[in-house]
Short mmCIF file of C-alpha atoms and ligand atoms in Angstrom, two decimals:
data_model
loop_
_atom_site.label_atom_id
_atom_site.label_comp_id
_atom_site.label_asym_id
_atom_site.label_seq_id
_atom_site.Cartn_x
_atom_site.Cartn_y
_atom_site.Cartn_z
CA UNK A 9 -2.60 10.35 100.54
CA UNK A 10 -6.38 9.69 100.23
CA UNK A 11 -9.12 12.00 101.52
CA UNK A 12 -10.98 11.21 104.33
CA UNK A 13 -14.70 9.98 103.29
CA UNK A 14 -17.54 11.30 104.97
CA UNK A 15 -20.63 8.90 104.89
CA UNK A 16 -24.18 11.70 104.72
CA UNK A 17 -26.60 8.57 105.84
CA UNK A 18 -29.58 10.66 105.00
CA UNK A 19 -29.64 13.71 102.44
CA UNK A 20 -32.45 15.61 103.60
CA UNK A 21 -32.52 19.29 104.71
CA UNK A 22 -29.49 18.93 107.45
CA UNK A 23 -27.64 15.98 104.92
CA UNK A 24 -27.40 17.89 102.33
CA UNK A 25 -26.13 21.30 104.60
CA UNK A 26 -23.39 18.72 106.02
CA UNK A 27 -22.42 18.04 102.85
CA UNK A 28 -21.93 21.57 101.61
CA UNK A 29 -19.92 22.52 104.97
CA UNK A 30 -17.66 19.30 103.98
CA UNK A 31 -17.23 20.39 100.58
CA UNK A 32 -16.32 24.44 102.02
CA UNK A 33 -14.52 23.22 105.59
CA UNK A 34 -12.22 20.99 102.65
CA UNK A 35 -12.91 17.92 105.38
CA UNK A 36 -12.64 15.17 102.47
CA UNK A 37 -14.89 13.60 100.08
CA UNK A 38 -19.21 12.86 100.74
CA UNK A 39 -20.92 10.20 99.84
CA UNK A 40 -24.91 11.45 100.02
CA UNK A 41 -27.28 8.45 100.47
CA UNK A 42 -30.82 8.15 100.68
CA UNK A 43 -33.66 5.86 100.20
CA UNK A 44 -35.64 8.64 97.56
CA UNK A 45 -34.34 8.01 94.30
CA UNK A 46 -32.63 10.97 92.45
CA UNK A 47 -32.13 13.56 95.31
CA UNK A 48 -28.97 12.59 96.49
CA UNK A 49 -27.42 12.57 92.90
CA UNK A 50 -29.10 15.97 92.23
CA UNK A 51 -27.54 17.64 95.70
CA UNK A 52 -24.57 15.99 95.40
CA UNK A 53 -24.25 17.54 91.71
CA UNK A 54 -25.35 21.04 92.83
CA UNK A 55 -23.33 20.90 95.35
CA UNK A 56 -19.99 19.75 92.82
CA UNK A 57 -20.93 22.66 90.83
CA UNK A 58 -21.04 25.27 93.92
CA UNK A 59 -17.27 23.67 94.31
CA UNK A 60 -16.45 24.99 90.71
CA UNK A 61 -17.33 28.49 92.66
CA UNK A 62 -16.07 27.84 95.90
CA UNK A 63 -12.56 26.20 95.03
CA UNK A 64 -12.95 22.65 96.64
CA UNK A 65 -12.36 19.73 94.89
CA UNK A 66 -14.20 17.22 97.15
CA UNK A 67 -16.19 14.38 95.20
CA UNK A 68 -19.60 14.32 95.95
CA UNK A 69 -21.91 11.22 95.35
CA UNK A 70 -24.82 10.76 95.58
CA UNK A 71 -26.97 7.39 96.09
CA UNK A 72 -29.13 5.00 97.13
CA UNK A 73 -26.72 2.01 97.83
CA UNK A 74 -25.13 1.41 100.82
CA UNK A 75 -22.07 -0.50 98.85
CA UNK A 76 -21.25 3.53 98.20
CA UNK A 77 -20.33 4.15 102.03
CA UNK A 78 -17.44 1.32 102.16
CA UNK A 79 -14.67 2.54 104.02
CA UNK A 80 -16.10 5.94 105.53
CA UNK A 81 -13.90 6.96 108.14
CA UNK A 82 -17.42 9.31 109.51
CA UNK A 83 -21.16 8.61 108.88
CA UNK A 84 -23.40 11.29 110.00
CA UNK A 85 -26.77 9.93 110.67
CA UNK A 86 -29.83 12.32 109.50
CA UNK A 87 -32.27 9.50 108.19
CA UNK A 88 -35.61 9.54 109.52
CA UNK A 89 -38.19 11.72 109.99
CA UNK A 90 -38.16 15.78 111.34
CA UNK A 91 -40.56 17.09 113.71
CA UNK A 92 -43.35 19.36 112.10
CA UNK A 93 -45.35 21.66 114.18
CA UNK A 94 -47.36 20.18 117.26
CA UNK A 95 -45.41 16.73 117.18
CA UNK A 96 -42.88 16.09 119.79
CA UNK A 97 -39.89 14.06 119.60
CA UNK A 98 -40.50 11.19 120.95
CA UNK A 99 -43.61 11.49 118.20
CA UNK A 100 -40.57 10.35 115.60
CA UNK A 101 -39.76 7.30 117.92
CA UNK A 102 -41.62 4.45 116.01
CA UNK A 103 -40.95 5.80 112.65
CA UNK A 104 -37.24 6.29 113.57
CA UNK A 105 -36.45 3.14 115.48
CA UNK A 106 -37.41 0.73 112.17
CA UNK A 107 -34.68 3.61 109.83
CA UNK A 108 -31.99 3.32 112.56
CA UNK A 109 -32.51 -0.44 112.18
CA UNK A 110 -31.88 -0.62 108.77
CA UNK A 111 -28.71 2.18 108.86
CA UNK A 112 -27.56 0.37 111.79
CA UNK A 113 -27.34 -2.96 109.38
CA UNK A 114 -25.84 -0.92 106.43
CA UNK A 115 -23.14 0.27 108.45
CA UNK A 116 -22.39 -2.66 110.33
CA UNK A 117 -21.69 -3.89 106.68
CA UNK A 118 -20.20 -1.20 104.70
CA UNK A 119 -18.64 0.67 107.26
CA UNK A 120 -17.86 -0.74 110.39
CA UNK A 121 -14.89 1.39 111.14
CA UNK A 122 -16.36 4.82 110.97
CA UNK A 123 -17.04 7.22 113.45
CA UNK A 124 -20.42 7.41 113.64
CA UNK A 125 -22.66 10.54 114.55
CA UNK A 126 -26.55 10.47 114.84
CA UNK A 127 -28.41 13.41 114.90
CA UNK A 128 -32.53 11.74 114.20
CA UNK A 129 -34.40 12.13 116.59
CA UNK A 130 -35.42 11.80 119.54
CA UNK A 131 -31.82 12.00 119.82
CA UNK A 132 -30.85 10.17 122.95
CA UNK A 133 -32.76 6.64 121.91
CA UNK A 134 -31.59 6.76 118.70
CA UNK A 135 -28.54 6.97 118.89
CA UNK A 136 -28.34 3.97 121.91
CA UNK A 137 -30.69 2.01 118.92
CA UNK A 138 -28.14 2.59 116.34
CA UNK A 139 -25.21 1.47 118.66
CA UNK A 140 -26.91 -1.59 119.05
CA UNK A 141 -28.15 -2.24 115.31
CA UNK A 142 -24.95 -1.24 114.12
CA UNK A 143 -23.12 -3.77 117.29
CA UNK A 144 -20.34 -0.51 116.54
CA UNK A 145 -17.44 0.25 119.55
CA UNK A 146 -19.72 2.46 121.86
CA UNK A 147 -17.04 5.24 122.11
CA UNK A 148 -17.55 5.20 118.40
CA UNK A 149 -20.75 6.25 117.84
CA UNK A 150 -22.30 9.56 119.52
CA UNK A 151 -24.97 11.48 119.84
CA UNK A 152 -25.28 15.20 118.26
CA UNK A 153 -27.34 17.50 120.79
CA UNK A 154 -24.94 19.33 123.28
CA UNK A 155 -22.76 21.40 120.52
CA UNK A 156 -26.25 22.61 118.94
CA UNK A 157 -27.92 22.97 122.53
CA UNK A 158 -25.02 25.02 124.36
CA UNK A 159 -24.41 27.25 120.64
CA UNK A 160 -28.25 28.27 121.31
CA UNK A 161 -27.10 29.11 124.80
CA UNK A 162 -24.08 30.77 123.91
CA UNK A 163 -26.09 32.73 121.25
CA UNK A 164 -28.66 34.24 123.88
CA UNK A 165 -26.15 34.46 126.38
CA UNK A 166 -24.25 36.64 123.64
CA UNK A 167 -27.19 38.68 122.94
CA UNK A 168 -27.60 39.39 126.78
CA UNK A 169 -24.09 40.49 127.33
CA UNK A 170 -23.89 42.35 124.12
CA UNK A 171 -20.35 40.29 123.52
CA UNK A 172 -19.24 38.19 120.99
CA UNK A 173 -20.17 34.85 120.47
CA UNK A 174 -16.61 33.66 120.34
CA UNK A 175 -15.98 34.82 123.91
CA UNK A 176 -19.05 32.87 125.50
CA UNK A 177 -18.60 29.47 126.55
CA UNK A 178 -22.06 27.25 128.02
CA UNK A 179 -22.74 23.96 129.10
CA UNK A 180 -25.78 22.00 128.13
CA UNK A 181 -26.72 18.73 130.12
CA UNK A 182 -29.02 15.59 129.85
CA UNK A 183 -30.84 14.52 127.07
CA UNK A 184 -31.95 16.73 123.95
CA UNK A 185 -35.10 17.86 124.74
CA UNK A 186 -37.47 19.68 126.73
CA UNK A 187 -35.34 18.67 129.79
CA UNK A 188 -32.01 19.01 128.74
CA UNK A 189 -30.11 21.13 131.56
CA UNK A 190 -28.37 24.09 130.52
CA UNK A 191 -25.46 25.26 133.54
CA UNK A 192 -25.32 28.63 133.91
CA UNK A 193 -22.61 27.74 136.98
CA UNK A 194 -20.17 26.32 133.52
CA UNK A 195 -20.86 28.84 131.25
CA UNK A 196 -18.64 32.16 130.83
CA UNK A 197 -18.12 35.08 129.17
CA UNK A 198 -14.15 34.81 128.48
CA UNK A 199 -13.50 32.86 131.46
CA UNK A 200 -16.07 34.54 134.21
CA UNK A 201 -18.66 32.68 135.43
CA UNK A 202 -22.71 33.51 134.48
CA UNK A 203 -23.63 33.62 138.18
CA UNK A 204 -20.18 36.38 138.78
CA UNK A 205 -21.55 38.44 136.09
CA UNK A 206 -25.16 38.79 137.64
CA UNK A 207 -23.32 39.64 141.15
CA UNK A 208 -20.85 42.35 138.86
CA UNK A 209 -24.84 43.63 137.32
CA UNK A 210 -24.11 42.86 133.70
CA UNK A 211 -27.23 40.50 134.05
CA UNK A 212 -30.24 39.57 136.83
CA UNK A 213 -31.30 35.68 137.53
CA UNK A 214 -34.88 36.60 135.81
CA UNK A 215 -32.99 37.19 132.87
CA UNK A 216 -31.10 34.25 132.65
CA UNK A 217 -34.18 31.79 133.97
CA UNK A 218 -35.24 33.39 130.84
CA UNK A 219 -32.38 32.36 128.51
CA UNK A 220 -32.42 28.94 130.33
CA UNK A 221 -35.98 28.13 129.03
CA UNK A 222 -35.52 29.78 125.54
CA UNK A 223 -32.55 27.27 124.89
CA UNK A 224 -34.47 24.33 126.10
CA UNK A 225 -37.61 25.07 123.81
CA UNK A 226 -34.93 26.81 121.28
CA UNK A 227 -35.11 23.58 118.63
CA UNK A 228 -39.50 23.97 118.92
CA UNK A 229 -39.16 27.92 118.45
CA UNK A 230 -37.73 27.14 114.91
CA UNK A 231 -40.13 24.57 114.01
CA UNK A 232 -43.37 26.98 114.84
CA UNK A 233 -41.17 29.88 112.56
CA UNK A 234 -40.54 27.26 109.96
CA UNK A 235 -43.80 25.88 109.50
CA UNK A 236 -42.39 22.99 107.84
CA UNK A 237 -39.27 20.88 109.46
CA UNK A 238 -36.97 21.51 111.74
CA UNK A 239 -33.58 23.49 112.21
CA UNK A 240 -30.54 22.59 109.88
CA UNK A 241 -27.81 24.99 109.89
CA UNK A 242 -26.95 24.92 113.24
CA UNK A 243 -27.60 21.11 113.63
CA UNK A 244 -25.49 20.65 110.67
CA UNK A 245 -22.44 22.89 112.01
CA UNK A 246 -22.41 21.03 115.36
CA UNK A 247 -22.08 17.24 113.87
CA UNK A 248 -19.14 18.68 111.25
CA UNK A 249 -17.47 20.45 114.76
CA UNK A 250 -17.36 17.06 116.11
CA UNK A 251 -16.24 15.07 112.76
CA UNK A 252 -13.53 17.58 112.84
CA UNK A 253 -12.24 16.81 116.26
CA UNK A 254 -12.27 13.25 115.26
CA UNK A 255 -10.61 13.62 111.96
CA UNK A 256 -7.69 15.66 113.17
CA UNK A 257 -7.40 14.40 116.52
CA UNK A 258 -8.26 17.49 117.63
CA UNK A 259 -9.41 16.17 121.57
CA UNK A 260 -12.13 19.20 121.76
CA UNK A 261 -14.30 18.97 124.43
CA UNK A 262 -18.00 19.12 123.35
CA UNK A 263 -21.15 18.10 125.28
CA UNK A 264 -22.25 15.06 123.17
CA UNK A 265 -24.70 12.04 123.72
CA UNK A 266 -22.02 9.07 124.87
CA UNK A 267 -22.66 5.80 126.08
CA UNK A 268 -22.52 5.82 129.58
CA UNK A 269 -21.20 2.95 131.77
CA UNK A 270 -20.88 3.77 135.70
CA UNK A 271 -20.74 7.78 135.15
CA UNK A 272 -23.19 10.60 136.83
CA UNK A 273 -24.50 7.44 138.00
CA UNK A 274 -25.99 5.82 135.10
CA UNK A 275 -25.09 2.71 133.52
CA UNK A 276 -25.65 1.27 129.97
CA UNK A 277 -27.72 4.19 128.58
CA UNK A 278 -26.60 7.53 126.32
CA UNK A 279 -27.49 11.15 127.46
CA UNK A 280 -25.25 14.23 127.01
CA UNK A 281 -22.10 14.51 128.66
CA UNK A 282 -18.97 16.38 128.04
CA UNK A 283 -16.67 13.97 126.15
CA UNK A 284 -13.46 14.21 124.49
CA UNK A 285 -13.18 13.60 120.50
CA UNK A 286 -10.10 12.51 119.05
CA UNK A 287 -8.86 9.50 117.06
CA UNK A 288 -9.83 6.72 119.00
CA UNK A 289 -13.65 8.60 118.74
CA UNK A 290 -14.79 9.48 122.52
CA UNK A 291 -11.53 9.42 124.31
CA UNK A 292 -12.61 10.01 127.70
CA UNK A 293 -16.43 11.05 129.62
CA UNK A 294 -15.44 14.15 131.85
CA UNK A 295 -17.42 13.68 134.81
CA UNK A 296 -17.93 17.40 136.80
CA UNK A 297 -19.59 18.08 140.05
CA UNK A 298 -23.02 18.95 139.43
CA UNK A 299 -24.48 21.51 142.03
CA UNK A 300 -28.06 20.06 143.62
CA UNK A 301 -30.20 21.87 141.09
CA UNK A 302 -28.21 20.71 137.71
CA UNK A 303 -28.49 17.37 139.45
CA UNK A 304 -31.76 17.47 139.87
CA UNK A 305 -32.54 18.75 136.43
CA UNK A 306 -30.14 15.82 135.03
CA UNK A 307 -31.56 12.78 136.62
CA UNK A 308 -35.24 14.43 135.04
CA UNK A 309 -33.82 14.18 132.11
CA UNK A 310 -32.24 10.46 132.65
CA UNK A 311 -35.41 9.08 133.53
CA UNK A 312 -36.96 10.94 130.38
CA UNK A 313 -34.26 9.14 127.82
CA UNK A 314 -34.80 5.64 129.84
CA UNK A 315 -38.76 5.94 129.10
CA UNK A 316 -37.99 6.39 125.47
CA UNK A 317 -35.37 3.34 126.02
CA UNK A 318 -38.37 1.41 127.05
CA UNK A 319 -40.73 2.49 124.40
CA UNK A 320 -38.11 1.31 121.75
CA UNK A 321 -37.29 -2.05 123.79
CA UNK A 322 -41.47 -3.21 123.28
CA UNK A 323 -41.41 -2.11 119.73
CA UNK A 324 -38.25 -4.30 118.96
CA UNK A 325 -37.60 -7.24 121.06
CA UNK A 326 -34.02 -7.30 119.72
CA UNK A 327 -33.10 -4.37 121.56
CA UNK A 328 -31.18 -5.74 125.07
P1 A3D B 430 -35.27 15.68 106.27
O1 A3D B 430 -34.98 16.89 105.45
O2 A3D B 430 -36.64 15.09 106.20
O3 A3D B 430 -34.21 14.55 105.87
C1 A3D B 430 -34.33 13.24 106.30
C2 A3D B 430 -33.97 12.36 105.13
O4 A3D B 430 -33.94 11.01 105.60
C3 A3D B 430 -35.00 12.40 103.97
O5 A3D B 430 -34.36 12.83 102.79
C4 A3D B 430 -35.49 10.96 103.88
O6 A3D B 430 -35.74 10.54 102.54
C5 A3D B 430 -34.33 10.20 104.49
N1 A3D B 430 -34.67 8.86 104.96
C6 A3D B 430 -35.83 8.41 105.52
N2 A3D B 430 -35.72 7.10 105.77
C7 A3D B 430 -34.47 6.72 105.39
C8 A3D B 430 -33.77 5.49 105.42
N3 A3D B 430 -34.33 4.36 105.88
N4 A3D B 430 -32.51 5.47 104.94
C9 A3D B 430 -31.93 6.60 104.44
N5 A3D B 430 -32.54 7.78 104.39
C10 A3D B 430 -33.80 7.83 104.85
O7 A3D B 430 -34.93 15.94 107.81
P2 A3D B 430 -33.77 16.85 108.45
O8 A3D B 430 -32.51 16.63 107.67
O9 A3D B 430 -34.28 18.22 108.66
O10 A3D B 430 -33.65 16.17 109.90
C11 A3D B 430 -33.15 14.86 110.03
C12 A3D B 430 -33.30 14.34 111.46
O11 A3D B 430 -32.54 15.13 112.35
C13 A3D B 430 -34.73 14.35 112.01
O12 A3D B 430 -34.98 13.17 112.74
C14 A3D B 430 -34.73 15.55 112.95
O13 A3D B 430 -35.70 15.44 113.98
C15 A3D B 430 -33.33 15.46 113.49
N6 A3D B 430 -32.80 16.68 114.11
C16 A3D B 430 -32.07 16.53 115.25
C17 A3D B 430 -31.52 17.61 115.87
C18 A3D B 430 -30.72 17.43 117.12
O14 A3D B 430 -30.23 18.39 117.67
C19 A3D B 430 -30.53 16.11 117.68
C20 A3D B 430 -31.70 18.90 115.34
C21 A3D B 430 -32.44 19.03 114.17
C22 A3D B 430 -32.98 17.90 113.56
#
């Protein structure tokens, strides 16, 4: 039976972590591309040899060709550029938009029955460019913010109740970015709901307005510690969570960017949403009632990902 191929469009700081988690998570084989010369094959060797260690057998390649991505069953966008301190986002738009162009095209050539997962940024834009560069099913290429945003929220929310990680569940919203809307009404420790816990005194509000805004400005904190690019680890675990669920028809339910047609009242636009990933790719948008503040918070960050929509639609006319 052959191995599933995993298409790293992008080798850079989170391809190359993808790749390694691919290689240790035994997911299949990785092709690394790039547009710098060298790197990919380099990583992709290193990374070969930390197999000899490890015990996987994947085959990792590197390159610069997109003829090397034929028949991925996943591509995991990272090409672009990362944030460095000061610049926001939607600083990476015109840069970005003219990459996801040209990955969009190599794709739609090499690979045009992969699952496809962007994670450049600013996510939300991108990953609506790439759908249409690529002219890919929409429910087959997605967005990676919402695992990374709610396992910063389940992290702090972890720290707060002194529990494990494993036992907290939280619910991001929106678009990735300063507006995204965390909902502390959907997230649990085992099962109990945030607001039950501050009535049972294991928290107060304060403390979780706190947590709220740490997890919203959580991808900026580790820029200013970094000093130079942006988070990878995490960023990294979250896309190979969702290749996963797609690979083994798994059905999780993860917060993810997904094309939206008709649901929380917005129409031809991506924005994070809890989705189902299995083998048909996003299986099904599950739409939950939103109390007035979440609302609130989520049509902010609509009209924030519909701004950048605009900004890409005057720098390339192609874009409907
Ligand atoms: P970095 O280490 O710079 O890797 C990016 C790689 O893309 C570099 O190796 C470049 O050579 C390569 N590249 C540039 N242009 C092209 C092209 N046209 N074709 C192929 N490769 C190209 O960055 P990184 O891995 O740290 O981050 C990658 C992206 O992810 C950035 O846009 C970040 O802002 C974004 N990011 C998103 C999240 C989300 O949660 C959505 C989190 C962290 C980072």
């Amino acid at each position: 039976m052959a191995r599933n191929k995993i298409a790293l469009i992008g080798s850079g700081m989170i391809g190359g972590t993808l790749a390694h988690l691919v290689g240790l998570k035994e997911l299949g084989d990785a092709v690394l591309f790039d547009i710098a010369e060298g790197m990919p094959k380099g990583k992709a060797l290193d990374l070969a040899q930390s197999g000899t260690v490890e015990g996987f057998d994947a085959v990792l390649k590197g390159t610069s060709d997109y003829a090397d991505i034929a028949g991925a069953d996943v591509c995991i966008v990272t090409a672009g550029v990362p944030r460095k301190p000061g610049m926001s986002r939607d600083d990476l738009l015109g840069i970005n938009l003219k990459v996801m162009k040209a990955v969009g095209e190599g794709i739609k050539q090499h690979a045009p029955d992969a699952f496809v997962i962007c994670i450049t940024n600013p996510l939300d834009a991108m990953v609506w460019a790439l759908q249409q560069f690529s002219g890919l099913p929409k429910n087959k290429v997605v967005g990676m913010a919402g695992v990374l945003d709610s396992a910063r929220f389940r992290l702090f929310l972890a720290e707060e109740f002194d529990v494990s990680v494993e036992d907290v569940t939280a619910f991001v919203l929106g678009g990735h970015g300063d507006t995204m809307v965390p909902v502390p009404a959907y997230s649990t420790v085992a099962g109990i709901p945030i607001p039950d816990l501050i009535r049972m005194g294991w928290s107060t509000q304060e403390k979780i307005d706190a947590i709220v805004d740490r997890t919203r400005k959580g991808g900026g904190e580790i820029v200013g510690l970094l000093g130079n690019g942006s988070a990878y680890y995490a960023p990294a675990s979250s896309a190979i969570a969702m290749a996963d669920s797609y690979l083994k028809d798994k059905r999780r339910l993860l917060p993810c960017a997904a094309w939206l047609d008709g649901q929380y009242g917005c129409d031809g636009m991506y924005v994070g949403v809890p989705v189902i990933i299995g083998e048909g790719g996003v299986e099904k948008v599950v739409e939950i009632e939103l109390g007035d503040e979440a609302k609130a918070g989520f049509q902010v960050s609509v009209d924030a990902v519909k701004e950048l929509m605009t900004a890409c639609k005057a720098l390339d006319g192609s874009l409907g």
